[in-house]
Each structure stands twice: as structure tokens, then as C-alpha cells.
CSV table of C-alpha atoms in Angstrom, one decimal:
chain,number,residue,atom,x,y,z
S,1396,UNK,CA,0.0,0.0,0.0
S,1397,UNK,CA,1.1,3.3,-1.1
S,1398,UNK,CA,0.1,6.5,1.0
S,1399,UNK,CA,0.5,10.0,0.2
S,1400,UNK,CA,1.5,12.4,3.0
S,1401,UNK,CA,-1.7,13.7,4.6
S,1402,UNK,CA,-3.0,16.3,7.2
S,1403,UNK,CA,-3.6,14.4,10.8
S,1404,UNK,CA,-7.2,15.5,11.0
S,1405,UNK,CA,-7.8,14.1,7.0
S,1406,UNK,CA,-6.7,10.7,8.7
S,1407,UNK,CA,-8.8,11.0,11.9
S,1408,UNK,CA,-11.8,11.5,10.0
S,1409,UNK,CA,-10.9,8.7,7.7
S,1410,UNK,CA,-10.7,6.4,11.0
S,1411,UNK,CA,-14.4,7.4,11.6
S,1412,UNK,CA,-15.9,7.3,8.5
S,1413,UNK,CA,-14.7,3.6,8.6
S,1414,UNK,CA,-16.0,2.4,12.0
S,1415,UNK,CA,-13.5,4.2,14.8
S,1416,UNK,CA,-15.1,6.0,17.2
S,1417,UNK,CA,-13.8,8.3,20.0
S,1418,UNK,CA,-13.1,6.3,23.4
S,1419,UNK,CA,-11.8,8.8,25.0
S,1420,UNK,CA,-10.1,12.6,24.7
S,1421,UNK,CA,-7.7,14.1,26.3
S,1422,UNK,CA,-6.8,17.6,27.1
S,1423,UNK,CA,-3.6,17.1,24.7
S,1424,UNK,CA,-3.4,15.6,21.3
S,1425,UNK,CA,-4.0,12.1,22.1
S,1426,UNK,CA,-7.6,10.6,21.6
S,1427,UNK,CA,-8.3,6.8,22.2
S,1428,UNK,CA,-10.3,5.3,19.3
S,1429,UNK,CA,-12.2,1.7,19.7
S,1430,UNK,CA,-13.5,-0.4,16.8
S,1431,UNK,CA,-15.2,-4.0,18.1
S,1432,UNK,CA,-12.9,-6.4,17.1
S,1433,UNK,CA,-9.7,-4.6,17.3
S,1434,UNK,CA,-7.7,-3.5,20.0
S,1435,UNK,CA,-7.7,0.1,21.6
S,1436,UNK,CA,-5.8,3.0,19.0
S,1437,UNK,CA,-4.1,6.1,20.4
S,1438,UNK,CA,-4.0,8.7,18.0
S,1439,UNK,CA,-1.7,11.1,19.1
S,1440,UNK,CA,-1.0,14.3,16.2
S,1441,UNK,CA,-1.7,17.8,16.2
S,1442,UNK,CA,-4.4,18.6,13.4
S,1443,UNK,CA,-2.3,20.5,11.2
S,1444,UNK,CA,0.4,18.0,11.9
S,1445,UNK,CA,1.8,16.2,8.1
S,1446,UNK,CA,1.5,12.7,8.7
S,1447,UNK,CA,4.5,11.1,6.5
S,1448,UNK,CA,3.8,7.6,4.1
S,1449,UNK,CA,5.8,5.4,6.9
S,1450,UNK,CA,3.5,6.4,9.7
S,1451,UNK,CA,0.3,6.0,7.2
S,1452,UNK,CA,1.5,2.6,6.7
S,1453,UNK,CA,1.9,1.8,11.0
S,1454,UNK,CA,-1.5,3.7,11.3
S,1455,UNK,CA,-3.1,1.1,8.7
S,1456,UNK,CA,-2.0,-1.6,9.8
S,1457,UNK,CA,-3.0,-1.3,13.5
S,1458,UNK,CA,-6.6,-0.1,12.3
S,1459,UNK,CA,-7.5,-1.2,8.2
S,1460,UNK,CA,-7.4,2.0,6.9
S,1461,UNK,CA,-6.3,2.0,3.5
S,1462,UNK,CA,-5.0,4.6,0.9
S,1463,UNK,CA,-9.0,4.7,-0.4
S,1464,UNK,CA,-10.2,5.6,3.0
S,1465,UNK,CA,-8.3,9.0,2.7
């Protein structure tokens, strides 16, 4: 799988649209998403923070996103 860079809150909302929701927020950058079936996420970048192809690829595979999703 092949990601382009993209804008943290473009990933988040890719997460939700496909089944993550919001566990728990805290008063920093890290919010804990939950999808039945798979284990707890921790989300942890800024919104305006550029989320690089390497860490796309570690975000997918700890939660099924795929380039699509985006």
C-alpha cells in the first residue's frame, strides 16, 4: 500500500468514517479510538500536523485503513 503524505485531522476523519469512534479525549493531542474487534488506537497528532507515508502505513496496519479511505 502506497500512502501519500496527509493532514492528521484528514486521517482521523478517515478512521471514523470507517468504524472508529472516539473512546476517550484528552486535554492534549492524544484521543483513544475503539473499533469492536480490534484493540484500543491512540491517536496522538496535532491537526495541522503532516503525517508522513511510513507512519500511514503503521496507522493502517494497527486499524484497516487504506489509501482509499483517505
Amino acid at each position: 500500500m502506497k500512502f501519500p503524505a496527509t493532514k492528521a485531522r484528514r486521517v482521523l476523519a478517515a478512521l471514523l468514517r470507517i468504524g472508529w469512534t472516539i473512546k476517550r479525549q484528552g486535554a492534549t493531542s492524544h484521543v483513544v479510538l475503539s473499533k469492536p474487534g480490534w484493540p484500543d488506537f491512540v491517536f496522538s497528532f496535532h491537526d495541522d500536523e503532516e503525517i508522513g507515508p511510513v507512519m500511514l502505513a503503521r496507522v493502517a496496519k494497527r486499524t484497516g485503513l487504506t489509501p482509499a479511505d483517505l
